[in-house]
Coordinates of C-alpha atoms in Angstrom, one line a residue:
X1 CA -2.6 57.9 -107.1
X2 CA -3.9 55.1 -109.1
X3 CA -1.5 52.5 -108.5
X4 CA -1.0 49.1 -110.6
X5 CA 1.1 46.3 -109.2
X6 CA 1.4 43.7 -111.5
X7 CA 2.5 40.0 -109.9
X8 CA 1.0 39.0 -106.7
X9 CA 3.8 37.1 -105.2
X10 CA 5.4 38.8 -101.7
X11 CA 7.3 41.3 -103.5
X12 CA 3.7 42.5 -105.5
X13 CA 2.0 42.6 -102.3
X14 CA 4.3 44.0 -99.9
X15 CA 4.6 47.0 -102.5
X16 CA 0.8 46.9 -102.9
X17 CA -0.1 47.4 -99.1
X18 CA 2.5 49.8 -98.5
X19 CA 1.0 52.2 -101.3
X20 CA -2.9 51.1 -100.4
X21 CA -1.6 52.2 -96.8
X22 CA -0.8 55.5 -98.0
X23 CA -4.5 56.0 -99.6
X24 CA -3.6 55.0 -103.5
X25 CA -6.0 53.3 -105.3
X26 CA -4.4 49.7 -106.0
X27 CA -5.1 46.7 -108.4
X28 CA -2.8 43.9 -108.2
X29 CA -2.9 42.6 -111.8
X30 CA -2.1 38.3 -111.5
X31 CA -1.7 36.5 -114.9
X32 CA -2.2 33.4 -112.9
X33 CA -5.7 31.8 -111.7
X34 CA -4.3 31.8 -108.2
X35 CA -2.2 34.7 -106.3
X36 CA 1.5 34.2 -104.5
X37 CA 3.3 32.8 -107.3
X38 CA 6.0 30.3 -105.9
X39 CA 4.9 31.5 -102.8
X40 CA 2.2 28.8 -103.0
X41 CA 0.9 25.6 -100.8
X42 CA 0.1 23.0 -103.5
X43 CA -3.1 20.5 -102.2
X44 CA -3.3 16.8 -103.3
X45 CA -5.3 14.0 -101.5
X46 CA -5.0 15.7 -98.0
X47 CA -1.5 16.7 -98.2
X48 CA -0.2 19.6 -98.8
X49 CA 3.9 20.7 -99.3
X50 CA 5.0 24.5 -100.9
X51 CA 6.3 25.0 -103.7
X52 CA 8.9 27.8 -103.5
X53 CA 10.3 29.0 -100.5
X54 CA 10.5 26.5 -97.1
X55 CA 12.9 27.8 -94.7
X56 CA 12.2 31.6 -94.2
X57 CA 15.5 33.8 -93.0
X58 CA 14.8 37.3 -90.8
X59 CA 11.0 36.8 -89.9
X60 CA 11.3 37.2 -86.0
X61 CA 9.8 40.1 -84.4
X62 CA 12.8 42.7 -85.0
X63 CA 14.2 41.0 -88.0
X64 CA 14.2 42.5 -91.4
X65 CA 11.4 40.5 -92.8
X66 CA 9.3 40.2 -89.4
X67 CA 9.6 44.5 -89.0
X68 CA 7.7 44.2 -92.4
X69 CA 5.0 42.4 -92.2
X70 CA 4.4 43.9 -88.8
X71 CA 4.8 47.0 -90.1
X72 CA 1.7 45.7 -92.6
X73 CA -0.6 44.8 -90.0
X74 CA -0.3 41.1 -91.3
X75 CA 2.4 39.6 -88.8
X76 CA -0.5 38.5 -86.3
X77 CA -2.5 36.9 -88.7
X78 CA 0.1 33.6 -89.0
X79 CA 2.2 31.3 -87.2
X80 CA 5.9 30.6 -87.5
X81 CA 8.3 27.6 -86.1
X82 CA 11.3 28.2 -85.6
X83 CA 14.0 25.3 -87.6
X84 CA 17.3 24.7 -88.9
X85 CA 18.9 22.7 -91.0
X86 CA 21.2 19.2 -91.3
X87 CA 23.7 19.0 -93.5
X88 CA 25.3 15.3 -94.6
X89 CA 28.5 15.5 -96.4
X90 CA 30.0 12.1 -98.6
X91 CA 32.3 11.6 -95.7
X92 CA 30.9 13.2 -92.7
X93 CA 27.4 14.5 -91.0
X94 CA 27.3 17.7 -89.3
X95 CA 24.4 17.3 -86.9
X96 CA 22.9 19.4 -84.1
X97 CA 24.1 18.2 -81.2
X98 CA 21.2 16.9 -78.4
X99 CA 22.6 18.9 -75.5
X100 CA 22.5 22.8 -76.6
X101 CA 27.0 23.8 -76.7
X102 CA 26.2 27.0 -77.6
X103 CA 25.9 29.3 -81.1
X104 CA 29.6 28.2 -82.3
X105 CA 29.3 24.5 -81.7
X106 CA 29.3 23.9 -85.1
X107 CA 33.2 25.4 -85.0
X108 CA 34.3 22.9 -82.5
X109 CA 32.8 20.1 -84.1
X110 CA 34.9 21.1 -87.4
X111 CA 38.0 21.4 -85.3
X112 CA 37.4 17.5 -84.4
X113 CA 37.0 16.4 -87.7
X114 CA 39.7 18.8 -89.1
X115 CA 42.1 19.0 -86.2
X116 CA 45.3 20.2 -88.8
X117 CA 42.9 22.9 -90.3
X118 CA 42.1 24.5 -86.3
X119 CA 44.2 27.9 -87.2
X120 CA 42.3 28.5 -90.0
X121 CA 38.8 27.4 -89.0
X122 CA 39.5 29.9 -85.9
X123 CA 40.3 32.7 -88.4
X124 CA 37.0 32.0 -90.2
X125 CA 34.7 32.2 -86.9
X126 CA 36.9 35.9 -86.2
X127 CA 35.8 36.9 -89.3
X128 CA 32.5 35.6 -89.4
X129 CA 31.9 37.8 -86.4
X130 CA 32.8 41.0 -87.8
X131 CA 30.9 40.3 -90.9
X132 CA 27.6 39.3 -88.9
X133 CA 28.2 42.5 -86.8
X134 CA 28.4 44.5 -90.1
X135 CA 25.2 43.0 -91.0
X136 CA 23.4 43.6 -87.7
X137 CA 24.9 47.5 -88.1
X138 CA 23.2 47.5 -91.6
X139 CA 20.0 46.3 -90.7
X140 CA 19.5 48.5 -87.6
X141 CA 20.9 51.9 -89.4
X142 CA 18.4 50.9 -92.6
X143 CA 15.1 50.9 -89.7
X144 CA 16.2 54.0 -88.1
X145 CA 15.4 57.9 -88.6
X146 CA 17.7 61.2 -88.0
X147 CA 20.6 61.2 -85.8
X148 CA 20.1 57.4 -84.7
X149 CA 20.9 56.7 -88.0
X150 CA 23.6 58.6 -89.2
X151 CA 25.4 57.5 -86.0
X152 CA 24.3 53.5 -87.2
X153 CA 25.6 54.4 -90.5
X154 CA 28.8 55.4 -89.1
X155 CA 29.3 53.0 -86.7
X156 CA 28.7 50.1 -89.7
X157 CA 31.2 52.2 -91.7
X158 CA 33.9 51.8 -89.1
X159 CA 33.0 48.2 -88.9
X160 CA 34.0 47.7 -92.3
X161 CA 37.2 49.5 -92.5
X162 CA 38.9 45.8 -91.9
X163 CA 37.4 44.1 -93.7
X164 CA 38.3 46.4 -97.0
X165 CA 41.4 44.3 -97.6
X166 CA 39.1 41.2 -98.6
X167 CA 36.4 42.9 -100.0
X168 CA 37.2 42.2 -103.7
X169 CA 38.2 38.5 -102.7
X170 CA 35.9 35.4 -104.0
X171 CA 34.4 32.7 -101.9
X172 CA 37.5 30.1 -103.5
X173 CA 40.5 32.7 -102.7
X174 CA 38.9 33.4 -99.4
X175 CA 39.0 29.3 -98.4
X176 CA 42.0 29.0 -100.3
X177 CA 43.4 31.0 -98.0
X178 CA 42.0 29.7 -94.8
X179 CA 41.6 26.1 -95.3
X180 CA 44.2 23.0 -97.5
X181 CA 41.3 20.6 -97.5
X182 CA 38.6 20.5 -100.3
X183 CA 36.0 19.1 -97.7
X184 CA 36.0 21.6 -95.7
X185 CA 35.9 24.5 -97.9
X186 CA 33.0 22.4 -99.2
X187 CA 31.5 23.1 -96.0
X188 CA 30.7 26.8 -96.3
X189 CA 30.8 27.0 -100.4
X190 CA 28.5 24.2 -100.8
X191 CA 25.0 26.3 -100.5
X192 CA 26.6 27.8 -103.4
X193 CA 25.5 25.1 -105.7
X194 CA 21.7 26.1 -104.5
X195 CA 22.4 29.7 -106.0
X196 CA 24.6 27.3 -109.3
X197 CA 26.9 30.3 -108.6
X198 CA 30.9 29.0 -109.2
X199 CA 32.4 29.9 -105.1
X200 CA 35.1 31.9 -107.6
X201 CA 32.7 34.2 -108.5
X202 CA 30.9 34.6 -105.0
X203 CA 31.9 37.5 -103.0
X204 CA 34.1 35.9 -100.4
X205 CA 32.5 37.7 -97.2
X206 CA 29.2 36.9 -98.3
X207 CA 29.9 33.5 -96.6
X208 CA 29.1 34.2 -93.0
X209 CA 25.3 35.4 -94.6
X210 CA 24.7 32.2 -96.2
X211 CA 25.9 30.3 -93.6
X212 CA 24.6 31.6 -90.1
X213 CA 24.9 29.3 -87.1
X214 CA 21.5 29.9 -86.3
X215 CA 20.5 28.2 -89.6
X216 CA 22.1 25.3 -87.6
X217 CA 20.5 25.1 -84.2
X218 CA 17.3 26.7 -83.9
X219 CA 18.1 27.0 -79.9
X220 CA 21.0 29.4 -80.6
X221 CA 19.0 33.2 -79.7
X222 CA 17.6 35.1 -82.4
X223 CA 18.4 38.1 -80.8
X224 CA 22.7 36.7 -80.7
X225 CA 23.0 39.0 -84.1
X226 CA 26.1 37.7 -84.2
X227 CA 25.4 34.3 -85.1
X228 CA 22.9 35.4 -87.3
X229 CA 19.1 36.1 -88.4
X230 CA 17.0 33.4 -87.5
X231 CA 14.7 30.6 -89.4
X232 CA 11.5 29.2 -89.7
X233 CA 8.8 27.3 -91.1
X234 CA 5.2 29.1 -91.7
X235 CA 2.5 26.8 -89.9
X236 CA 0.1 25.2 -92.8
X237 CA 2.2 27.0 -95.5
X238 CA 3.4 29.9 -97.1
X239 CA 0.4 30.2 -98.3
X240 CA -0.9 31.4 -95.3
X241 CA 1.0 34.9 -95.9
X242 CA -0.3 35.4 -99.2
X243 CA -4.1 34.8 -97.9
X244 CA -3.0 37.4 -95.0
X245 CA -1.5 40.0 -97.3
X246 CA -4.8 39.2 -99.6
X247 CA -6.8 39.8 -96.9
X248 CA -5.1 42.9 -95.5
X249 CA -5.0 44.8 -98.7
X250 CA -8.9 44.1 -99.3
X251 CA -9.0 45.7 -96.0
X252 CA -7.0 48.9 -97.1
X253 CA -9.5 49.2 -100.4
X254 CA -6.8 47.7 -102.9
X255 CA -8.2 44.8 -105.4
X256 CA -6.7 41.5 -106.5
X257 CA -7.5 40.4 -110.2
X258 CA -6.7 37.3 -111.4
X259 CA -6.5 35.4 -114.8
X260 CA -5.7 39.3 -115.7
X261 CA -2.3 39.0 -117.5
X262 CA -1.0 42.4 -118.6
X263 CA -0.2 42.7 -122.6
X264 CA 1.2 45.6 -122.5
X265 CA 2.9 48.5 -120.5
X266 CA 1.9 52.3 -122.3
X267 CA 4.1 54.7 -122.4
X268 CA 3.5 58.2 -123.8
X269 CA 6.7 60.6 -123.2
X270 CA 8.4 58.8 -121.3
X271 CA 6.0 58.2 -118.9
X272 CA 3.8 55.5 -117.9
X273 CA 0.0 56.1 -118.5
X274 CA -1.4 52.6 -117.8
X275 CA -1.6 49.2 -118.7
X276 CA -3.5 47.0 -121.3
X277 CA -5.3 43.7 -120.1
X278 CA -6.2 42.3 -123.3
X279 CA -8.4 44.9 -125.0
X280 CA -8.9 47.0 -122.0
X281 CA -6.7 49.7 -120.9
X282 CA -7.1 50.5 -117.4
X283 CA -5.0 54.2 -116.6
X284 CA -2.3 54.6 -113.4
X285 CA 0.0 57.0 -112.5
X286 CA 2.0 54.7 -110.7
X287 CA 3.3 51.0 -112.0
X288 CA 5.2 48.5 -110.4
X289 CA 6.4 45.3 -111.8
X290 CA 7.3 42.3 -110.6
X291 CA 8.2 39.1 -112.3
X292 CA 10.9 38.1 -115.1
X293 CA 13.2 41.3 -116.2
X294 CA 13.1 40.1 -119.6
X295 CA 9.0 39.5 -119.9
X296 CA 8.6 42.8 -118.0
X297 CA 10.6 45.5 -120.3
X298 CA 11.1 44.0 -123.4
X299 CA 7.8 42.2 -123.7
X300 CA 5.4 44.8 -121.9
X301 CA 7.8 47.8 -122.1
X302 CA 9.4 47.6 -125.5
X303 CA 13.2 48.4 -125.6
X304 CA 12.4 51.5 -127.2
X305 CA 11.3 53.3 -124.1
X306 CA 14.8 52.2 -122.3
X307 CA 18.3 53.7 -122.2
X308 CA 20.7 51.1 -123.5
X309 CA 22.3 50.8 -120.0
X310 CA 19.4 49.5 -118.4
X311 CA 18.5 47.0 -122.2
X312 CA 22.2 46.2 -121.1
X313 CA 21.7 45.7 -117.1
X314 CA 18.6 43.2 -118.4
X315 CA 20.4 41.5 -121.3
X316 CA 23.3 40.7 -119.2
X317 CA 21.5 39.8 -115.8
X318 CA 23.1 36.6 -114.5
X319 CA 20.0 33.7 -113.5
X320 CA 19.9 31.0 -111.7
X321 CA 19.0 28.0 -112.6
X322 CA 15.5 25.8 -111.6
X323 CA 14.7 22.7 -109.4
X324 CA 13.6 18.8 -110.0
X325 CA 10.9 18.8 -107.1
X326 CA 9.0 15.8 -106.5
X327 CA 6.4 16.0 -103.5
X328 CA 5.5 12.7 -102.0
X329 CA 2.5 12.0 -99.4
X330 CA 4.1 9.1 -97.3
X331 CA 2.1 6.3 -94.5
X332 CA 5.5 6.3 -92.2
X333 CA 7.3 8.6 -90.2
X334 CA 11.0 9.3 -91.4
X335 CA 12.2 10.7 -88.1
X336 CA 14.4 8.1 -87.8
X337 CA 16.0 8.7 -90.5
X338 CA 16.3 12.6 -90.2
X339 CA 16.9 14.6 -87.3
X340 CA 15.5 18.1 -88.4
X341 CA 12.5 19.0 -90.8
X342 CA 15.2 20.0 -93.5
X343 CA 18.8 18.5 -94.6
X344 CA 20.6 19.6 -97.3
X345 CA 22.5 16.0 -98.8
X346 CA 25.7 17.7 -100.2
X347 CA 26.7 14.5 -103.0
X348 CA 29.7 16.5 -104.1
X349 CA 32.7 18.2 -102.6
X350 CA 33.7 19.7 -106.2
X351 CA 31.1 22.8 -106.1
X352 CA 32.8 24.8 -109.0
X353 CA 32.5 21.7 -111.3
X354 CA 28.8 21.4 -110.8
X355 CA 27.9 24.4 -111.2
X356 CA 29.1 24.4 -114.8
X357 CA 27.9 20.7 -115.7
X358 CA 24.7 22.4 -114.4
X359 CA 24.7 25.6 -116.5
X360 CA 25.4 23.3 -119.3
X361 CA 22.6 21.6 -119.1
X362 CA 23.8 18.1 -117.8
X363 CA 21.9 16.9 -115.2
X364 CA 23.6 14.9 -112.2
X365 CA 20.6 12.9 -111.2
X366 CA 20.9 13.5 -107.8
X367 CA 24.2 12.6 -107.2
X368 CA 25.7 16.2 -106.6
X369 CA 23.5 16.2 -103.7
X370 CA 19.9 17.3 -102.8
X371 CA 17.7 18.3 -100.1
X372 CA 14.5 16.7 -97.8
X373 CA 12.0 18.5 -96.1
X374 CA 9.2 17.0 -93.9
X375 CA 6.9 19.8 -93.6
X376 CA 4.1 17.6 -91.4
X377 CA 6.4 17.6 -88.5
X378 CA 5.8 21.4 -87.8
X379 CA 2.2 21.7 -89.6
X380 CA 0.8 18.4 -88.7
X381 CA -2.5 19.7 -91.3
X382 CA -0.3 18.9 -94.0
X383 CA -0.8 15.6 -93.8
X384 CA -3.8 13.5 -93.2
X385 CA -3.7 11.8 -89.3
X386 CA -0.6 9.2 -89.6
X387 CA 1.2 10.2 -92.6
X388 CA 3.7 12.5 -93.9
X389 CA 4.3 15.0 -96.2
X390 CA 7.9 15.2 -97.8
X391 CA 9.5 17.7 -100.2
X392 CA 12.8 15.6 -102.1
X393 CA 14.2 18.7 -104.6
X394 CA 17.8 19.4 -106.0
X395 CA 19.0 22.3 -108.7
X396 CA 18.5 21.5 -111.7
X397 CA 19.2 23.3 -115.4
X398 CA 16.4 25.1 -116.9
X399 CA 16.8 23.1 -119.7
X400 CA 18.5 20.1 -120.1
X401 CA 21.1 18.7 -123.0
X402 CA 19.8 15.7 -123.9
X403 CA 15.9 15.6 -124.5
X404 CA 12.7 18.2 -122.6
X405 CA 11.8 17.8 -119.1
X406 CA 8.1 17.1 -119.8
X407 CA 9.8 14.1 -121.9
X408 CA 11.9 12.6 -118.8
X409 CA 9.8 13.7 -116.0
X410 CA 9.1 10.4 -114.4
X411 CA 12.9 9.1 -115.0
X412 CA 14.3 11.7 -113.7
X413 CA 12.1 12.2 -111.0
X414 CA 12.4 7.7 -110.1
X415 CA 16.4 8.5 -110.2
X416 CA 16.0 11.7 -107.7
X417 CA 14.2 9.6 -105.3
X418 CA 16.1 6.3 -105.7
X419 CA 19.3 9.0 -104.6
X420 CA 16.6 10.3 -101.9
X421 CA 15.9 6.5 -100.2
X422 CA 19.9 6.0 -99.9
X423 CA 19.1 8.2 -97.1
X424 CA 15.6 7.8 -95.9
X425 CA 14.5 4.0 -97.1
X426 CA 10.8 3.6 -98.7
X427 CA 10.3 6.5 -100.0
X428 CA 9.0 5.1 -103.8
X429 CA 7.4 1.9 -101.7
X430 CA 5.0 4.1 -99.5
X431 CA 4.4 6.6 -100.8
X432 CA 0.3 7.0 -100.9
X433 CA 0.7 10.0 -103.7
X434 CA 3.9 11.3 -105.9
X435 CA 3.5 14.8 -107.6
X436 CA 6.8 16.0 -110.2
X437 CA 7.7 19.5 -110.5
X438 CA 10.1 20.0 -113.1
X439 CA 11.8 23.2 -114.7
X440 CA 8.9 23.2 -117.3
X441 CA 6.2 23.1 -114.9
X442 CA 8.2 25.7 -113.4
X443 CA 8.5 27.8 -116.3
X444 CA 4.3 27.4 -117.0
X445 CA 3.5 28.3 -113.6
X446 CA 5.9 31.3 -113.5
X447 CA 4.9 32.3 -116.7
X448 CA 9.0 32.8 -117.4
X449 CA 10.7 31.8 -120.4
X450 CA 13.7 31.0 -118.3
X451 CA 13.0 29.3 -115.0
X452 CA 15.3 30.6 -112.7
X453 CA 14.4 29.1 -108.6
X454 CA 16.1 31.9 -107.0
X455 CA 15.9 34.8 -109.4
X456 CA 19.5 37.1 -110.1
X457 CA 22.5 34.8 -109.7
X458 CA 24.7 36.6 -106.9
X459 CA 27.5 37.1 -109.2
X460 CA 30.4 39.4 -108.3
X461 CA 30.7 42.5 -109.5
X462 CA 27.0 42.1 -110.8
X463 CA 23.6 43.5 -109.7
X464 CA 19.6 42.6 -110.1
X465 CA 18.2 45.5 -112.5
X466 CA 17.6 48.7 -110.4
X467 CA 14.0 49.3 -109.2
X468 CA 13.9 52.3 -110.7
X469 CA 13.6 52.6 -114.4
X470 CA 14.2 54.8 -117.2
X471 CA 10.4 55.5 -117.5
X472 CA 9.0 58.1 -115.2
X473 CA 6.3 56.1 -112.8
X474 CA 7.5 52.7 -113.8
X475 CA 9.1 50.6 -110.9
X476 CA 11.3 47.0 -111.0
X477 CA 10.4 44.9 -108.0
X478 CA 11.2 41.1 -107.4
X479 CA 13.7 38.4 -107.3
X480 CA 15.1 39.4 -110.6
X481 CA 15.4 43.2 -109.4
X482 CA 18.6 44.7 -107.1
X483 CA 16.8 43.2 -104.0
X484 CA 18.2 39.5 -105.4
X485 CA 15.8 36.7 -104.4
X486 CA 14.5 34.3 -101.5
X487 CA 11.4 35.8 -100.0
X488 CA 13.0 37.8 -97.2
X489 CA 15.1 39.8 -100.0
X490 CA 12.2 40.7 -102.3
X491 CA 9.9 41.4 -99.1
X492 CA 12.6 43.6 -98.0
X493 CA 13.5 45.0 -101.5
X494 CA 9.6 46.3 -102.6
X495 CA 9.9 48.3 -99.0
X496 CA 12.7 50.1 -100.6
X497 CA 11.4 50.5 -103.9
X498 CA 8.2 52.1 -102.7
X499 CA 10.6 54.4 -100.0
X500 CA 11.9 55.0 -103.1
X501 CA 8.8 55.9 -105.2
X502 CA 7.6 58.2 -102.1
X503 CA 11.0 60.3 -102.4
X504 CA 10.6 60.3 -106.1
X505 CA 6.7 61.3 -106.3
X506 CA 7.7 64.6 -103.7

């Protein structure tokens, strides 16, 4: 079939190789003058830092993400590190101890600093197991075929039966009910603020999967399932998968083209018939979109062609918000100053009140808490021999209340890092090159008209828009899609769609 994927970030290419692999004819239509979207190693003076995604979840061989791009014939072509993360806290560090204690050392060490809260933190870790285990079920039923998996399927079904008394419960009623003290509920609800989703409208046992103990200590197993899927850093990049996938679907007979931004998706009877690209119209039987929900069906579609569930499903889809990132190339090393390439600096213990100051468009300047990542100690290449690259970001509102972002830039961007060097001294002082990334510059290079970092909010009760749509050969892909986002999601999420498309096209 002649196939048109349009976006040529992971989820546009993952869906692109599986269908060139199956002998379609495939164009990757990119808007941009670059492919990979976020996924993206910016350059400046020798250093480089990404853009989008830094710590990637599920990429081992035999995770999710991993299976995937072996699957592709892409996994051998880059090279991973495996890294956690720190997390400070106003009052308290939570730090990976030198001498490995194991995969629930972390539980211990919360038990010391919360000795009166040691019922309830041991009721957490019982039920973090059994939701990890469900998870490991999931995964391993979704890879397998025939009787294996209906026995999987079964098996995760059985696993849940406990857990349906909680299943309706939010991330606050959840630690309401385990813990008295704000701090430590802080503790697991706080990567919450990442997502600017409220923890009362976070599904409660979605906690253990945003807060794995392997994100934690890197020397826990990958293979311990029960502590969850493993992280890493890509050597020299992201970037580095993009040019693999580039390379791999060239390989297959699939083209990239880009500057190429679609103008318009044609529909004749309900069906898609091709695309336009300016004046040309170039014909497919097959379409698959990635990129902003709104952009894609109501700016290339035309609501016209939709039921008014799925105008609904779009209208309604709940976004996150975007980032303040400002990448700095530094002549010292801060490894005194932070133990691990990444550490999330958590400024506030009120997670629910920040999330709305944030959807409101008040900006807290850094002092709700923000994150540093020195990608040069894994990929020494992204830095020039001596010096350092670092990555200072925090969530930020697409737009803000008072005045643009293009307007406050360098303000906002001096007040990030003066909150950044309360922490790691001499940032601003020696710092050889300084390069702001704010929700504007987010919004040109996604080519969105809402920058949201993450894609679909995970919101309760509320779901990215399907992948399939109400127009025959037309398919939804991406971080604002039902995969939800971060690059292991939509990776996994454009295998399903095209499973999907190959059940569809019987």
């Amino acid at each position: 079939m002649k196939t048109i994927v349009i976006g040529s970030g992971m989820s546009g290419l993952t869906a692109a190789l599986y269908c060139a692999r199956e002998g379609n004819q495939v164009t990757v239509f990119e808007q941009g003058g670059d492919i990979g979207g976020v996924t993206a190693t910016m350059e400046r003076d020798g250093f480089r830092w990404d853009i989008g995604p830094l710590n990637l979840e599920g990429f081992a061989p035999g995770e999710p993400a991993g299976r995937i791009l072996s699957d592709l014939g892409v996994y051998g072509s880059i090279r991973l590190v495996r890294e956690d993360r720190g997390a400070s806290y106003p009052d308290f560090t939570i730090t990976r101890p030198a001498e490995y204690k194991g995969p629930y050392w972390r539980r211990d060490e919360l038990k010391k600093l919360f000795p009166d809260e040691a019922p309830g933190i041991d009721r957490y870790y019982r039920l973090f197991g059994r939701v990890s285990s469900l998870m490991r079920l999931a995964r391993e039923a979704e890879w397998s075929y025939g009787i294996v998996k209906i026995l999987r399927t079964a098996r995760m079904y059985a696993a849940l039966i406990p857990l349906l008394p909680k299943l309706k419960w939010s991330a606050a009623r959840l630690t309401d009910r385990l813990f008295k003290s704000e701090k430590l509920k802080a503790v697991f609800t706080s990567m919450l603020a990442d997502f600017v989703v409220r923890p009362s409208e976070f599904i409660g046992l979605g906690l253990p999967a945003i807060n794995p103990e392997t994100a934690y200590d890197r020397r826990i197993p990958f293979a311990d399932g029960a502590s969850g899927m493993s992280y890493h850093c890509v050597v020299d990049g992201c970037r580095t998968i993009v040019d693999a996938m580039a390379a791999r679907l060239k390989e297959l007979g699939g083209s990239i083209r880009i500057s190429s931004p679609v103008t318009d998706i044609v529909v004749e009877s309900g069906r898609v018939t091709g695309v336009k690209c300016g004046d040309e119209f170039i014909p497919a039987d097959l379409i698959i979109a990635s990129g902003g929900a709104r952009e894609t069906f109501f700016g290339l579609v035309g609501k016209e062609h939709l039921t008014a569930e799925y105008i609904e499903r779009v209208e309604t889809l709940p976004l996150m918000e975007s980032v303040l990132m400002v990448q700095l190339g530094i002549d010292f090393d801060p490894a005194k100053y932070q133990d691990s390439a990444l550490r999330y600096y958590i400024g506030t213990y009120a997670i629910e009140e920040a999330v709305d100051e944030l959807r409101s468009g008040h900006y807290h300047r850094g002092r709700d808490g923000f994150l540093i990542y020195v990608p040069s100690w894994n990929s020494p290449g992204m830095a020039p021999s001596g010096m350092h690259a670092v990555t200072v970001y925090t969530v930020a509102p697409d737009r803000l209340d008072e005045g643009t972002w293009d307007e406050r830039r360098e303000e906002l961007a001096d007040e990030l890092l003066a909150a950044a060097e309360k922490v790691m001294p001499g940032l601003r002082e020696h710092a050889k090159v300084r390069v702001v990334l704010t929700p504007d510059d987010f919004r040109r290079i996604t080519h969105l008209s809402r920058h949201a970092f993450g894609g679909f909010a995970p919101v309760m009760g509320r779901e990215g828009v399907p992948h399939r749509t109400p127009v025959r050969g037309l398919y939804f892909i991406g971080a604002q899609s039902a995969s939800g986002g971060g690059i292991g999601n939509v990776v996994q999420g454009a295998r399903r769609a095209y499973a999907m498309i190959a059940r569809d096209m019987r």
